[in-house]
CSV table of C-alpha atoms in Angstrom, one decimal:
chain,number,residue,atom,x,y,z
P,16,MET,CA,-26.0,-11.6,-12.7
P,17,ARG,CA,-23.7,-12.8,-10.0
P,18,PRO,CA,-20.4,-10.9,-9.7
P,19,ILE,CA,-17.0,-12.4,-10.4
P,20,VAL,CA,-15.3,-12.0,-7.1
P,21,ILE,CA,-11.6,-11.0,-7.3
P,22,ALA,CA,-9.6,-11.6,-4.2
P,23,ALA,CA,-6.3,-9.7,-3.8
P,24,GLY,CA,-4.1,-8.9,-0.9
P,25,GLY,CA,-3.6,-5.3,-0.1
P,26,THR,CA,-0.2,-4.8,-1.6
P,27,GLY,CA,0.6,-3.6,-5.0
P,28,GLY,CA,2.0,-6.9,-6.1
P,29,HIS,CA,-1.5,-8.4,-5.7
P,30,PHE,CA,-3.7,-5.4,-6.2
P,31,PHE,CA,-2.4,-4.2,-9.6
P,32,PRO,CA,-2.8,-7.5,-11.4
P,33,ALA,CA,-6.3,-7.8,-9.9
P,34,GLU,CA,-7.0,-4.3,-11.2
P,35,ALA,CA,-5.9,-5.3,-14.7
P,36,LEU,CA,-8.1,-8.4,-14.6
P,37,ALA,CA,-11.1,-6.4,-13.3
P,38,ALA,CA,-10.6,-3.8,-16.1
P,39,GLU,CA,-10.9,-6.5,-18.7
P,40,LEU,CA,-13.9,-8.2,-17.1
P,41,VAL,CA,-15.7,-4.8,-16.9
P,42,ARG,CA,-14.8,-4.2,-20.5
P,43,ARG,CA,-16.6,-7.5,-21.3
P,44,GLY,CA,-19.6,-6.3,-19.4
P,45,ARG,CA,-19.2,-8.5,-16.3
P,46,ARG,CA,-20.1,-7.4,-12.8
P,47,ILE,CA,-17.2,-7.6,-10.4
P,48,ALA,CA,-16.6,-7.4,-6.6
P,49,LEU,CA,-13.3,-7.1,-4.8
P,50,MET,CA,-12.3,-8.8,-1.6
P,51,THR,CA,-9.1,-7.5,0.0
P,52,ASP,CA,-7.6,-6.7,3.3
P,53,ALA,CA,-7.0,-3.5,5.2
P,54,ARG,CA,-3.6,-2.9,3.6
P,55,SER,CA,-5.4,-1.9,0.4
P,56,GLY,CA,-6.7,1.3,2.0
P,57,GLY,CA,-4.1,3.5,0.4
P,58,LEU,CA,-4.5,1.9,-3.0
P,59,SER,CA,-7.2,3.4,-5.2
P,60,SER,CA,-8.4,2.4,-8.6
P,61,ALA,CA,-10.9,3.8,-11.1
P,62,VAL,CA,-11.8,0.2,-12.0
P,63,PHE,CA,-13.0,-0.6,-8.5
P,64,GLU,CA,-14.6,2.9,-7.9
P,65,GLY,CA,-18.3,2.5,-7.2
P,66,ARG,CA,-18.1,-1.3,-7.3
P,67,GLU,CA,-18.6,-3.8,-4.5
P,68,ARG,CA,-15.5,-3.9,-2.3
P,69,PHE,CA,-15.2,-5.9,0.9
P,70,VAL,CA,-12.4,-5.6,3.4
P,71,LEU,CA,-11.7,-8.8,5.2
P,72,SER,CA,-9.7,-9.6,8.3
P,73,GLY,CA,-6.3,-11.0,7.6
P,74,ALA,CA,-2.6,-11.0,8.6
P,75,GLY,CA,0.7,-12.3,7.5
P,76,ILE,CA,2.2,-15.3,9.3
P,77,ALA,CA,5.8,-15.4,8.0
P,78,GLY,CA,8.5,-14.1,10.3
P,79,ARG,CA,6.4,-13.9,13.4
P,80,GLY,CA,6.8,-15.4,16.8
P,81,ALA,CA,4.4,-18.1,18.0
P,82,LEU,CA,2.0,-15.8,19.7
P,83,ARG,CA,1.8,-13.4,16.8
P,84,ALA,CA,1.5,-16.3,14.3
P,85,ALA,CA,-1.4,-17.7,16.4
P,86,THR,CA,-3.1,-14.3,16.3
P,87,ALA,CA,-2.6,-14.1,12.5
P,88,VAL,CA,-4.1,-17.6,12.1
P,89,ALA,CA,-7.2,-16.4,14.0
P,90,ALA,CA,-7.4,-13.3,11.8
P,91,LEU,CA,-7.2,-15.4,8.7
P,92,ALA,CA,-9.9,-17.8,10.0
P,93,ALA,CA,-12.1,-14.8,10.7
P,94,GLY,CA,-11.5,-13.5,7.2
P,95,THR,CA,-12.4,-16.8,5.7
P,96,GLY,CA,-15.7,-16.8,7.6
P,97,GLN,CA,-16.3,-13.2,6.4
P,98,ALA,CA,-15.6,-14.2,2.8
P,99,ARG,CA,-18.0,-17.1,2.9
P,100,ALA,CA,-20.8,-15.0,4.4
P,101,ILE,CA,-20.3,-12.3,1.7
P,102,ARG,CA,-20.1,-14.8,-1.1
P,103,ALA,CA,-23.4,-16.3,0.1
P,104,ARG,CA,-25.0,-12.9,0.1
P,105,LEU,CA,-23.8,-12.1,-3.4
P,106,GLU,CA,-25.5,-15.2,-4.8
């Protein structure tokens, strides 16, 4: 069975709703995988313990100068490529 991939940024405002969704999907017997960014390193969850978890490149853009924004866009593009490759492997 292909997993349902849950994508959530690494902050609590994104991670905790993803955790609630994952818990319900697991309760229903579904296979799940998490795609997140490096900021989620300090967040742990029993729901995601032992499940597929992929950390992608990423960065925020808001409030940055032009050079930092360009670097962030490059990181987001890299993360998009990583996500596509992972998704292809999961199928």
